[in-house]
CSV table of C-alpha atoms in Angstrom, one decimal:
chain,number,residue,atom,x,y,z
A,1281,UNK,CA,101.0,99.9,70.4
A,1282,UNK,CA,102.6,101.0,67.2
A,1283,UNK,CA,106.4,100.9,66.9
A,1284,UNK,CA,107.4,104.4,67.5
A,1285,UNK,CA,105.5,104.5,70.4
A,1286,UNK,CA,107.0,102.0,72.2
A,1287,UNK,CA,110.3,102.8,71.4
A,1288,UNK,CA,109.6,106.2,72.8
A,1289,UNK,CA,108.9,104.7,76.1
A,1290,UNK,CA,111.4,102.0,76.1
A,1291,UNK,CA,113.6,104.7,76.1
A,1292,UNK,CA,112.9,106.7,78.8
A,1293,UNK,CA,112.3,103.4,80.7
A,1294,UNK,CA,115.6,102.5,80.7
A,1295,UNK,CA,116.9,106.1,81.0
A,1296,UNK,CA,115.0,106.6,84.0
A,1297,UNK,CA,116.1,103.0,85.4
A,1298,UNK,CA,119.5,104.3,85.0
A,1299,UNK,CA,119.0,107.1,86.9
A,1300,UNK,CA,117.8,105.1,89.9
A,1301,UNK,CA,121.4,103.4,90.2
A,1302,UNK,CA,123.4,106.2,89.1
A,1303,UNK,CA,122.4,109.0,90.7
A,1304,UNK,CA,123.7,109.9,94.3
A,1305,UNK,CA,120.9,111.7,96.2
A,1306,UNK,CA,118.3,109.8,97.1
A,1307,UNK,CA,115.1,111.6,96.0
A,1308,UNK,CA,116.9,112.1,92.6
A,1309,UNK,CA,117.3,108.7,92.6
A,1310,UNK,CA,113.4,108.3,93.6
A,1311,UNK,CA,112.6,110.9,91.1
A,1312,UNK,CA,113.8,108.8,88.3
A,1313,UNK,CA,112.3,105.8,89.9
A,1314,UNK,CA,108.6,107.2,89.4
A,1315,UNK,CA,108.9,107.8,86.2
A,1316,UNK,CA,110.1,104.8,85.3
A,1317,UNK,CA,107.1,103.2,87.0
A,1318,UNK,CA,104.9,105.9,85.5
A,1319,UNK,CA,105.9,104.6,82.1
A,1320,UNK,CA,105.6,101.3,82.8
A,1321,UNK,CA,101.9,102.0,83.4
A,1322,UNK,CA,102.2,103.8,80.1
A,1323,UNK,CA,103.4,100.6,78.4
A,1324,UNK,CA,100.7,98.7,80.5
A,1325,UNK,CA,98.0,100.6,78.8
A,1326,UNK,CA,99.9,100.5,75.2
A,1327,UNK,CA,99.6,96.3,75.9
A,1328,UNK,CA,95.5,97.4,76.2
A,1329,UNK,CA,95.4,96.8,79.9
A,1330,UNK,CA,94.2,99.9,80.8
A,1331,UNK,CA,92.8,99.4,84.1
A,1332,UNK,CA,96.1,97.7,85.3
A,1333,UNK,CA,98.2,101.0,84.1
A,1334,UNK,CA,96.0,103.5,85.6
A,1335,UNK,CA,96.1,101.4,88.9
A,1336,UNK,CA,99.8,101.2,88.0
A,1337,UNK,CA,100.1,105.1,88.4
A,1338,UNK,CA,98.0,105.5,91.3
A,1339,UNK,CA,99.3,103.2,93.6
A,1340,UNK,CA,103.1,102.9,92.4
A,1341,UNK,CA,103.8,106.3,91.9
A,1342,UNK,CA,101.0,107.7,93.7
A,1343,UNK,CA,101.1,105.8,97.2
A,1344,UNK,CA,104.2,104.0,97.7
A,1345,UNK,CA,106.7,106.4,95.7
A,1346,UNK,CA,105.4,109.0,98.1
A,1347,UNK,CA,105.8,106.5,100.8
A,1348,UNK,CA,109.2,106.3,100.3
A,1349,UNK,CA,109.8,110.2,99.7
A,1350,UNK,CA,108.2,110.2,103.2
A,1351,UNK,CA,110.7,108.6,104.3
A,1352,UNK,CA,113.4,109.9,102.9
A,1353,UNK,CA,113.0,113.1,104.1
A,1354,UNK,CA,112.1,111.5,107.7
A,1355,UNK,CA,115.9,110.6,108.4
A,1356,UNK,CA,116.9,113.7,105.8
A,1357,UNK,CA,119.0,112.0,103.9
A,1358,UNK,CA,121.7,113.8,101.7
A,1359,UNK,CA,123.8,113.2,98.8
A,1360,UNK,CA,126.2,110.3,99.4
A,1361,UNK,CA,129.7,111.3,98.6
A,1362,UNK,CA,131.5,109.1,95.9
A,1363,UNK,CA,132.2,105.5,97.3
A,1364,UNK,CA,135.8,104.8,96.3
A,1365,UNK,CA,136.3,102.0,98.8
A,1366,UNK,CA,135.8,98.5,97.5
A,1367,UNK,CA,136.1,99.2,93.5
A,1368,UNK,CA,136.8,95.9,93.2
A,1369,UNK,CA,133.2,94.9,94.5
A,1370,UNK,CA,132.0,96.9,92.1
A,1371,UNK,CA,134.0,95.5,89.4
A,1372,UNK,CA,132.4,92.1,90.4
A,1373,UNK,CA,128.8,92.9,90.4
A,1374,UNK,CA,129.0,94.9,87.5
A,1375,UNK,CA,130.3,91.9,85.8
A,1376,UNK,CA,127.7,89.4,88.0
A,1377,UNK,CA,125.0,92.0,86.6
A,1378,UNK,CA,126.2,91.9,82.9
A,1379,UNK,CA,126.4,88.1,83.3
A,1380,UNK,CA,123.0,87.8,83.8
A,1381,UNK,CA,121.8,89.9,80.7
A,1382,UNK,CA,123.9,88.1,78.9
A,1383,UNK,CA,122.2,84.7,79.8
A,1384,UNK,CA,118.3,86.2,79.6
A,1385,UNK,CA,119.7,87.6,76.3
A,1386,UNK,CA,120.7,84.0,75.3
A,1387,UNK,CA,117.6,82.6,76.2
A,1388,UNK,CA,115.6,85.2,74.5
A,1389,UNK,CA,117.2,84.3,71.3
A,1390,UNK,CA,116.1,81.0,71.1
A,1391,UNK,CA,112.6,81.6,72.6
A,1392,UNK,CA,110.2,81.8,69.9
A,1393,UNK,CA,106.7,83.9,70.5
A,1394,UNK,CA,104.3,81.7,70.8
A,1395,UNK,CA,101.5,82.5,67.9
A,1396,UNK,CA,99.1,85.3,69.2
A,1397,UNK,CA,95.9,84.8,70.3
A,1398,UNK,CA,92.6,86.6,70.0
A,1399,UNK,CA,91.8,89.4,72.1
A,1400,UNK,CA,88.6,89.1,74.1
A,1401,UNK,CA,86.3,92.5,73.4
A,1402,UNK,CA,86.2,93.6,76.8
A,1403,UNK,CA,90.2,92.9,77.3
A,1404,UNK,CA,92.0,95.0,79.9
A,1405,UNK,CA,88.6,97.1,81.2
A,1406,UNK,CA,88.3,97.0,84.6
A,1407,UNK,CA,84.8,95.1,83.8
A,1408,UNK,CA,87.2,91.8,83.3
A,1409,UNK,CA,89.6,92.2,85.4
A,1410,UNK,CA,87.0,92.3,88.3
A,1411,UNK,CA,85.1,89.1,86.9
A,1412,UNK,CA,88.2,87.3,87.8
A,1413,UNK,CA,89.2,89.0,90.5
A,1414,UNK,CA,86.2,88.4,92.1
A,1415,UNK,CA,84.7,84.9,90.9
A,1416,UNK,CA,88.4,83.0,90.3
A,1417,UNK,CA,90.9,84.5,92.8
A,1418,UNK,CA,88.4,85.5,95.3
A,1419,UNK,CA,90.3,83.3,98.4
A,1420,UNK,CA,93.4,85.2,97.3
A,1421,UNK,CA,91.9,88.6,97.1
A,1422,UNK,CA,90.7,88.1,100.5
A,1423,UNK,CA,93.9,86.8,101.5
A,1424,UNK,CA,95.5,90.1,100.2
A,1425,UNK,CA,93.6,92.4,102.4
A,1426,UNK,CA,94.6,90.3,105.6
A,1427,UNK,CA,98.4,90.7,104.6
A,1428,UNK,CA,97.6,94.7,104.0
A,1429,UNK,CA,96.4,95.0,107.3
A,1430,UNK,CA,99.1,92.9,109.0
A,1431,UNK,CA,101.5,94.9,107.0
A,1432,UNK,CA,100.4,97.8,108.2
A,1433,UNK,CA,100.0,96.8,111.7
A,1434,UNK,CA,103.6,95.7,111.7
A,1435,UNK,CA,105.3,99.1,109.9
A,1436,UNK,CA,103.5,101.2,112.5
A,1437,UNK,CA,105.0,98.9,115.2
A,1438,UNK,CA,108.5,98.4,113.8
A,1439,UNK,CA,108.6,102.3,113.3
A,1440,UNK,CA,107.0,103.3,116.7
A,1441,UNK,CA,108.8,105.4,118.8
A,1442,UNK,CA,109.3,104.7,122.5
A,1443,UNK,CA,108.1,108.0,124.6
A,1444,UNK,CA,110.6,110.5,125.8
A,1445,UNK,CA,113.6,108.7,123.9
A,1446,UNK,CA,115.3,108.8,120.3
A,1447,UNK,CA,115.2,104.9,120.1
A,1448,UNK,CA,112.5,102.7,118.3
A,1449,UNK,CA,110.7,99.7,120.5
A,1450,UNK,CA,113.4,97.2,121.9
A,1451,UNK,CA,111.6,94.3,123.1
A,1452,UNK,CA,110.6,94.4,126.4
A,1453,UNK,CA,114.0,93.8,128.8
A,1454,UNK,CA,112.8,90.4,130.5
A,1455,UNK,CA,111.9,88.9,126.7
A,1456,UNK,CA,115.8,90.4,126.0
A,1457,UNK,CA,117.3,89.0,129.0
A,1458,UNK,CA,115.7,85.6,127.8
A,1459,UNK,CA,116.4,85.7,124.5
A,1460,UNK,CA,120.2,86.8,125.6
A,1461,UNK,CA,120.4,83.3,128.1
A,1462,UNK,CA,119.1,80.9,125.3
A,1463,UNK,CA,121.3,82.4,123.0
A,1464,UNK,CA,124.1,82.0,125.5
B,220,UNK,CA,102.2,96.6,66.5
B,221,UNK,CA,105.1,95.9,68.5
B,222,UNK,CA,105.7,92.3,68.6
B,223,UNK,CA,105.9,90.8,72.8
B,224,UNK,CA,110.1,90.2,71.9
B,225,UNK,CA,110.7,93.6,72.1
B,226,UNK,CA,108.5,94.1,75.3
B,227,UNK,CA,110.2,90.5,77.5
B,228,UNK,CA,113.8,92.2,76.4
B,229,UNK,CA,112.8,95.4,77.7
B,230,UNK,CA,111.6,93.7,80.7
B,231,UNK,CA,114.7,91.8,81.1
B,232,UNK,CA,117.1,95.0,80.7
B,233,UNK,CA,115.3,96.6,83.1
B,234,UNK,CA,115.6,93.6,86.1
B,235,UNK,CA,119.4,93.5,85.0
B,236,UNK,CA,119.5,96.8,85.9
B,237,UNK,CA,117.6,96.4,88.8
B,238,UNK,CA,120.0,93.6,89.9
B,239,UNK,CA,122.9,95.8,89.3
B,240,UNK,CA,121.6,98.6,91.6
B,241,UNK,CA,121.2,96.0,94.2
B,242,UNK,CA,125.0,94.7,94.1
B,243,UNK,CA,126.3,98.2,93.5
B,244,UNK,CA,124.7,100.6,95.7
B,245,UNK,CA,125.3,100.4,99.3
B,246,UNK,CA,122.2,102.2,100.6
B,247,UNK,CA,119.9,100.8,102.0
B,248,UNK,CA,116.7,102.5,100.3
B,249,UNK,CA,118.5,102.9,97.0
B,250,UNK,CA,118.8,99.0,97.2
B,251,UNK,CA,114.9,98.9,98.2
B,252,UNK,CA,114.7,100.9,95.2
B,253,UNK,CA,116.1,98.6,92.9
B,254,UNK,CA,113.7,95.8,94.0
B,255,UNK,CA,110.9,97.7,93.4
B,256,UNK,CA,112.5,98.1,89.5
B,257,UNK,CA,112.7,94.7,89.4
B,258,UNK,CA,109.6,93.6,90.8
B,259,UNK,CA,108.1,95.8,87.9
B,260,UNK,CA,109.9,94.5,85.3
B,261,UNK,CA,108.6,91.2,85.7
B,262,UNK,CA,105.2,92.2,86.2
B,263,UNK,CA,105.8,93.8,82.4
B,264,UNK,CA,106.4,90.9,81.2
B,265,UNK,CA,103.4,89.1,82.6
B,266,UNK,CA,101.2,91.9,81.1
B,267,UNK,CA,102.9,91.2,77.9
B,268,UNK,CA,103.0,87.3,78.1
B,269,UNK,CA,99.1,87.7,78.9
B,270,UNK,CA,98.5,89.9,76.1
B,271,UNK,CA,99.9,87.4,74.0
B,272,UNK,CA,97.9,84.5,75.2
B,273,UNK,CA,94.7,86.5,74.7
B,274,UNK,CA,93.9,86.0,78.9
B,275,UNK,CA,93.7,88.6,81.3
B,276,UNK,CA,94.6,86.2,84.4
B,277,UNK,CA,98.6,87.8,83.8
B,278,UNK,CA,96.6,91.2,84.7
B,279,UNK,CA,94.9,89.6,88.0
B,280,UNK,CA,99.0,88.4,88.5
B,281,UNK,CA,100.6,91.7,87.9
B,282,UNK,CA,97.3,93.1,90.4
B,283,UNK,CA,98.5,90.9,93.3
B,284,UNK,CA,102.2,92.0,92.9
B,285,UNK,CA,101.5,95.4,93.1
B,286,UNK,CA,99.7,94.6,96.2
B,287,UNK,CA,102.0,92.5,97.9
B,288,UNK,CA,104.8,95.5,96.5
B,289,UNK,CA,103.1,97.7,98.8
B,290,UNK,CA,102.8,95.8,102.1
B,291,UNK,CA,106.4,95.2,101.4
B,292,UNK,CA,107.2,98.6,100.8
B,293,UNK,CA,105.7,99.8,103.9
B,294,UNK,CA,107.3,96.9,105.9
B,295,UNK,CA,110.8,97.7,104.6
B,296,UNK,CA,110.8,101.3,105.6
B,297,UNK,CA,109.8,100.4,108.8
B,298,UNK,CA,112.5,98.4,109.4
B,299,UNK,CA,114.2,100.8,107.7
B,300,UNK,CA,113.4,103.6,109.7
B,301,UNK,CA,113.8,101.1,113.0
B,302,UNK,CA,117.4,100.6,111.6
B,303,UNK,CA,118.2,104.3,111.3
B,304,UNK,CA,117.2,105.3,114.3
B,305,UNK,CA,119.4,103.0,116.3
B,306,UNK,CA,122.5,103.1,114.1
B,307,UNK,CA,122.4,106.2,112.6
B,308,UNK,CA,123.4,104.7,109.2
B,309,UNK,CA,122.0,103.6,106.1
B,310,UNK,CA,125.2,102.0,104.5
B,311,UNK,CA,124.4,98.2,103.6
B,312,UNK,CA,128.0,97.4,104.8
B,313,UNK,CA,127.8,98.2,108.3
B,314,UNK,CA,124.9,96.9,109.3
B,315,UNK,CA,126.0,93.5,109.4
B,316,UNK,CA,124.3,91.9,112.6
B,317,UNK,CA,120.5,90.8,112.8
B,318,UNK,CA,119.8,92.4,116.3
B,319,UNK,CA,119.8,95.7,117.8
Protein backbone atom coordinates (compact mmCIF):
# COMPACT_ATOMS: atom_id res chain seq x y z
CA UNK A 1 0.00 0.00 0.00
CA UNK A 2 1.99 3.01 -1.16
CA UNK A 3 2.30 6.03 1.20
CA UNK A 4 -0.23 8.38 -0.19
CA UNK A 5 -2.66 5.97 -0.15
CA UNK A 6 -2.70 5.15 3.23
CA UNK A 7 -2.56 8.48 4.37
CA UNK A 8 -5.63 9.10 2.39
CA UNK A 9 -7.45 6.70 4.38
CA UNK A 10 -5.90 7.20 7.65
CA UNK A 11 -7.45 10.28 7.32
CA UNK A 12 -10.83 9.84 6.83
CA UNK A 13 -10.49 7.03 9.35
CA UNK A 14 -10.02 9.12 11.99
CA UNK A 15 -12.25 11.86 10.65
CA UNK A 16 -15.05 9.53 10.46
CA UNK A 17 -14.15 8.04 14.14
CA UNK A 18 -14.55 11.56 15.28
CA UNK A 19 -17.69 11.89 14.00
CA UNK A 20 -19.06 8.88 15.82
CA UNK A 21 -18.32 10.71 19.33
CA UNK A 22 -19.02 14.03 18.26
CA UNK A 23 -21.94 14.13 16.58
CA UNK A 24 -25.41 14.38 18.36
CA UNK A 25 -27.94 12.39 16.37
CA UNK A 26 -27.63 9.08 16.31
CA UNK A 27 -27.76 7.92 12.67
CA UNK A 28 -25.23 10.80 11.95
CA UNK A 29 -23.29 9.36 14.44
CA UNK A 30 -23.86 5.70 12.70
CA UNK A 31 -23.30 7.33 9.38
CA UNK A 32 -19.87 8.18 10.22
CA UNK A 33 -19.39 4.90 11.98
CA UNK A 34 -19.77 2.92 8.50
CA UNK A 35 -17.49 4.63 6.93
CA UNK A 36 -15.06 4.36 9.21
CA UNK A 37 -15.57 0.52 9.12
CA UNK A 38 -15.85 0.75 5.26
CA UNK A 39 -12.32 2.06 5.23
CA UNK A 40 -11.03 -0.05 7.55
CA UNK A 41 -11.92 -2.84 5.06
CA UNK A 42 -10.21 -0.50 2.66
CA UNK A 43 -6.96 -0.55 4.67
CA UNK A 44 -7.60 -4.46 5.12
CA UNK A 45 -7.28 -4.93 1.44
CA UNK A 46 -4.30 -2.26 1.12
CA UNK A 47 -2.47 -4.85 3.87
CA UNK A 48 -3.37 -7.61 0.78
CA UNK A 49 -6.03 -9.31 2.73
CA UNK A 50 -8.55 -8.99 0.39
CA UNK A 51 -10.93 -11.47 1.34
CA UNK A 52 -11.02 -10.20 5.05
CA UNK A 53 -11.90 -6.52 3.70
CA UNK A 54 -14.57 -7.47 1.39
CA UNK A 55 -16.04 -9.63 4.24
CA UNK A 56 -15.21 -6.56 6.30
CA UNK A 57 -17.81 -4.42 4.18
CA UNK A 58 -20.41 -6.95 3.84
CA UNK A 59 -20.95 -7.91 7.25
CA UNK A 60 -19.79 -4.63 9.25
CA UNK A 61 -21.30 -2.23 7.21
CA UNK A 62 -23.63 -4.32 5.39
CA UNK A 63 -25.37 -6.47 8.24
CA UNK A 64 -24.79 -5.12 11.58
CA UNK A 65 -24.52 -1.23 10.73
CA UNK A 66 -27.99 -1.81 9.29
CA UNK A 67 -28.78 -3.68 12.35
CA UNK A 68 -28.20 -1.00 14.33
CA UNK A 69 -29.97 1.65 11.99
CA UNK A 70 -32.83 -0.77 12.49
CA UNK A 71 -32.78 -0.06 15.63
CA UNK A 72 -32.43 3.23 15.77
CA UNK A 73 -35.27 4.11 14.07
CA UNK A 74 -37.27 1.34 16.15
CA UNK A 75 -37.36 3.57 19.34
CA UNK A 76 -37.00 6.87 16.88
CA UNK A 77 -34.51 8.34 18.44
CA UNK A 78 -33.66 12.09 17.91
CA UNK A 79 -31.01 14.47 18.34
CA UNK A 80 -29.84 14.70 21.94
CA UNK A 81 -29.75 18.18 23.19
CA UNK A 82 -26.26 19.54 24.47
CA UNK A 83 -25.37 17.66 27.89
CA UNK A 84 -24.12 20.54 30.10
CA UNK A 85 -24.58 18.57 33.37
CA UNK A 86 -21.53 16.86 34.67
CA UNK A 87 -18.65 18.88 32.63
CA UNK A 88 -16.54 17.89 35.07
CA UNK A 89 -16.98 14.09 34.07
CA UNK A 90 -16.17 15.03 30.90
CA UNK A 91 -13.21 16.87 31.87
CA UNK A 92 -12.01 13.50 33.49
CA UNK A 93 -12.52 11.11 30.73
CA UNK A 94 -11.29 13.33 28.29
CA UNK A 95 -8.13 13.35 30.29
CA UNK A 96 -8.47 9.34 31.25
CA UNK A 97 -8.82 9.02 27.22
CA UNK A 98 -5.76 11.24 26.43
CA UNK A 99 -3.96 9.34 29.19
CA UNK A 100 -4.13 6.31 27.52
CA UNK A 101 -2.82 7.53 24.03
CA UNK A 102 -0.28 8.93 25.62
CA UNK A 103 0.88 5.50 27.16
CA UNK A 104 0.26 3.34 23.67
CA UNK A 105 2.12 6.32 22.20
CA UNK A 106 5.01 5.60 24.64
CA UNK A 107 5.07 2.15 23.98
CA UNK A 108 5.01 2.50 20.35
CA UNK A 109 8.18 4.47 20.55
CA UNK A 110 10.18 1.96 21.83
CA UNK A 111 8.61 -1.01 19.98
CA UNK A 112 10.69 -1.74 17.15
CA UNK A 113 9.06 -3.67 13.89
CA UNK A 114 10.02 -6.81 13.91
CA UNK A 115 11.97 -7.54 10.39
CA UNK A 116 9.29 -8.45 7.66
CA UNK A 117 8.76 -11.58 6.53
CA UNK A 118 7.93 -13.14 3.11
CA UNK A 119 4.60 -13.13 1.77
CA UNK A 120 3.15 -16.50 0.87
CA UNK A 121 1.82 -16.30 -3.01
CA UNK A 122 -1.63 -17.04 -2.27
CA UNK A 123 -1.68 -14.44 0.92
CA UNK A 124 -4.96 -12.88 1.82
CA UNK A 125 -7.30 -14.97 -1.09
CA UNK A 126 -10.03 -16.48 0.30
CA UNK A 127 -8.25 -19.88 -0.94
CA UNK A 128 -5.94 -19.46 2.35
CA UNK A 129 -7.86 -18.14 4.53
CA UNK A 130 -10.37 -21.17 4.18
CA UNK A 131 -7.32 -23.77 4.36
CA UNK A 132 -7.06 -22.57 7.89
CA UNK A 133 -10.26 -21.90 8.68
CA UNK A 134 -11.16 -25.20 7.86
CA UNK A 135 -8.15 -27.71 8.67
CA UNK A 136 -6.67 -25.52 11.96
CA UNK A 137 -9.50 -23.72 13.65
CA UNK A 138 -12.15 -26.03 12.54
CA UNK A 139 -13.45 -26.77 16.55
CA UNK A 140 -13.61 -23.03 16.71
CA UNK A 141 -15.38 -22.40 13.51
CA UNK A 142 -17.93 -24.75 14.65
CA UNK A 143 -18.03 -23.36 17.92
CA UNK A 144 -18.82 -19.96 16.21
CA UNK A 145 -22.00 -21.00 14.50
CA UNK A 146 -23.41 -22.48 17.93
CA UNK A 147 -22.80 -18.92 19.53
CA UNK A 148 -24.61 -17.29 16.20
CA UNK A 149 -27.44 -19.29 16.80
CA UNK A 150 -27.68 -18.77 20.59
CA UNK A 151 -27.18 -15.24 19.88
CA UNK A 152 -29.81 -15.01 17.83
CA UNK A 153 -32.13 -17.10 19.79
CA UNK A 154 -31.50 -14.82 22.76
CA UNK A 155 -31.99 -11.17 20.83
CA UNK A 156 -35.31 -12.36 19.51
CA UNK A 157 -36.17 -13.41 23.16
CA UNK A 158 -34.74 -10.32 25.03
CA UNK A 159 -36.54 -8.13 22.35
CA UNK A 160 -39.91 -10.04 22.25
CA UNK A 161 -42.84 -8.36 22.94
CA UNK A 162 -45.52 -9.69 25.36
CA UNK A 163 -49.08 -9.69 23.44
CA UNK A 164 -51.48 -6.88 23.94
CA UNK A 165 -48.94 -4.74 26.13
CA UNK A 166 -46.02 -2.12 25.45
CA UNK A 167 -43.71 -4.09 27.81
CA UNK A 168 -40.95 -6.61 26.78
CA UNK A 169 -41.03 -10.34 28.55
CA UNK A 170 -40.71 -10.01 32.46
CA UNK A 171 -40.05 -13.34 33.80
CA UNK A 172 -42.77 -15.31 34.52
CA UNK A 173 -44.50 -13.82 38.09
CA UNK A 174 -43.84 -17.09 40.27
CA UNK A 175 -39.92 -17.18 39.00
CA UNK A 176 -40.21 -13.10 40.16
CA UNK A 177 -41.89 -13.71 43.37
CA UNK A 178 -38.94 -16.23 44.02
CA UNK A 179 -36.28 -14.48 42.87
CA UNK A 180 -37.78 -11.37 45.03
CA UNK A 181 -37.88 -13.89 48.52
CA UNK A 182 -34.26 -15.11 48.00
CA UNK A 183 -33.19 -11.80 47.43
CA UNK A 184 -35.01 -10.69 50.47
CA UNK B 1 5.02 0.66 1.11
CA UNK B 2 3.82 1.89 4.24
CA UNK B 3 5.77 0.51 7.00
CA UNK B 4 3.20 -1.57 9.95
CA UNK B 5 4.25 1.71 12.58
CA UNK B 6 2.17 3.81 10.91
CA UNK B 7 -0.76 1.22 10.62
CA UNK B 8 -0.54 -0.10 14.93
CA UNK B 9 -0.60 4.00 15.59
CA UNK B 10 -3.44 4.35 13.51
CA UNK B 11 -4.97 1.52 15.23
CA UNK B 12 -4.15 2.80 18.53
CA UNK B 13 -5.70 6.43 17.75
CA UNK B 14 -8.61 4.97 16.70
CA UNK B 15 -9.35 2.62 20.16
CA UNK B 16 -8.43 5.95 22.09
CA UNK B 17 -10.98 7.41 20.42
CA UNK B 18 -13.12 4.67 20.80
CA UNK B 19 -12.40 4.71 24.57
CA UNK B 20 -13.22 8.34 24.66
CA UNK B 21 -16.69 7.95 23.17
CA UNK B 22 -17.41 5.35 25.70
CA UNK B 23 -16.53 7.74 28.84
CA UNK B 24 -18.04 10.69 27.17
CA UNK B 25 -21.23 9.83 25.64
CA UNK B 26 -24.09 8.96 27.68
CA UNK B 27 -26.17 7.04 25.25
CA UNK B 28 -26.46 4.02 25.30
CA UNK B 29 -26.04 2.96 21.45
CA UNK B 30 -23.62 5.78 20.90
CA UNK B 31 -21.50 3.94 23.69
CA UNK B 32 -22.25 0.47 21.74
CA UNK B 33 -20.95 2.41 18.93
CA UNK B 34 -17.78 3.12 20.32
CA UNK B 35 -17.11 -0.52 21.10
CA UNK B 36 -17.62 -1.60 17.86
CA UNK B 37 -14.69 1.23 16.89
CA UNK B 38 -12.62 -0.24 19.15
CA UNK B 39 -13.15 -3.74 18.48
CA UNK B 40 -12.04 -2.70 14.89
CA UNK B 41 -9.15 -1.03 15.70
CA UNK B 42 -7.66 -3.90 17.15
CA UNK B 43 -8.59 -6.25 14.61
CA UNK B 44 -6.37 -3.60 12.22
CA UNK B 45 -3.71 -4.13 14.00
CA UNK B 46 -3.87 -7.97 13.92
CA UNK B 47 -4.20 -7.70 10.08
CA UNK B 48 -1.21 -5.55 10.16
CA UNK B 49 0.86 -7.55 12.83
CA UNK B 50 0.05 -10.69 10.50
CA UNK B 51 1.02 -9.03 7.41
CA UNK B 52 4.20 -8.45 8.90
CA UNK B 53 4.86 -11.94 10.06
CA UNK B 54 4.17 -13.22 6.65
CA UNK B 55 0.97 -15.64 8.31
CA UNK B 56 -2.46 -15.36 7.62
CA UNK B 57 -3.61 -16.96 11.04
CA UNK B 58 -4.14 -12.82 12.25
CA UNK B 59 -6.82 -12.97 9.22
CA UNK B 60 -8.54 -16.26 10.69
CA UNK B 61 -8.34 -13.86 14.23
CA UNK B 62 -9.72 -10.70 12.87
CA UNK B 63 -12.49 -13.49 11.03
CA UNK B 64 -13.61 -14.69 14.49
CA UNK B 65 -13.95 -11.07 15.86
CA UNK B 66 -16.02 -10.02 13.34
CA UNK B 67 -18.17 -12.92 14.09
CA UNK B 68 -18.36 -12.79 17.68
CA UNK B 69 -18.90 -8.56 16.88
CA UNK B 70 -22.03 -9.61 15.40
CA UNK B 71 -23.62 -12.02 17.91
CA UNK B 72 -22.71 -9.21 20.26
CA UNK B 73 -24.24 -6.59 18.29
CA UNK B 74 -27.45 -8.33 17.96
CA UNK B 75 -27.46 -9.30 21.73
CA UNK B 76 -26.86 -5.65 22.79
CA UNK B 77 -29.69 -4.12 20.90
CA UNK B 78 -31.84 -6.51 22.31
CA UNK B 79 -31.19 -5.71 25.56
CA UNK B 80 -31.12 -2.50 24.30
CA UNK B 81 -34.41 -2.43 22.87
CA UNK B 82 -35.66 -4.61 26.25
CA UNK B 83 -34.24 -1.46 28.18
CA UNK B 84 -36.12 1.13 26.20
CA UNK B 85 -39.15 -0.27 26.24
CA UNK B 86 -39.44 -0.39 30.02
CA UNK B 87 -37.78 2.86 30.81
CA UNK B 88 -38.25 4.91 28.15
CA UNK B 89 -34.65 6.18 28.18
CA UNK B 90 -31.45 5.57 26.67
CA UNK B 91 -29.28 7.82 28.95
CA UNK B 92 -26.32 5.58 30.49
CA UNK B 93 -26.84 7.64 33.80
CA UNK B 94 -30.23 6.60 34.75
CA UNK B 95 -30.29 3.36 34.19
CA UNK B 96 -28.45 2.39 37.09
CA UNK B 97 -30.11 -0.90 38.51
CA UNK B 98 -29.61 -4.51 36.90
CA UNK B 99 -33.44 -5.44 37.06
CA UNK B 100 -36.47 -4.38 35.58
Amino acid sequence: MPLWLFAFFAIIAVVSALGVILQRHPVHCLLALALALLDIGALFIGLGAEALGFLQIIIYVGAIMVLFLFVIWLLNLQREGLATERIGLKVIGTLAAAALGAELCALLVHAGPAPAAPLPVDYGSLRSLARLLFANYLVAFEVTSALLLAAMVGAIGLARRIPGTNAVAAPPSDVADRLRSAAG
Amino acid sequence: MTPLNYFVVLSAVLFVIGVAGVLLRRNVIVMFMSIELMLNAVNLAFVAFGRQLGNAEGQVIVFFAITVAAAEAAVGLGIIIAVFRNRMTLNADELKLLRW
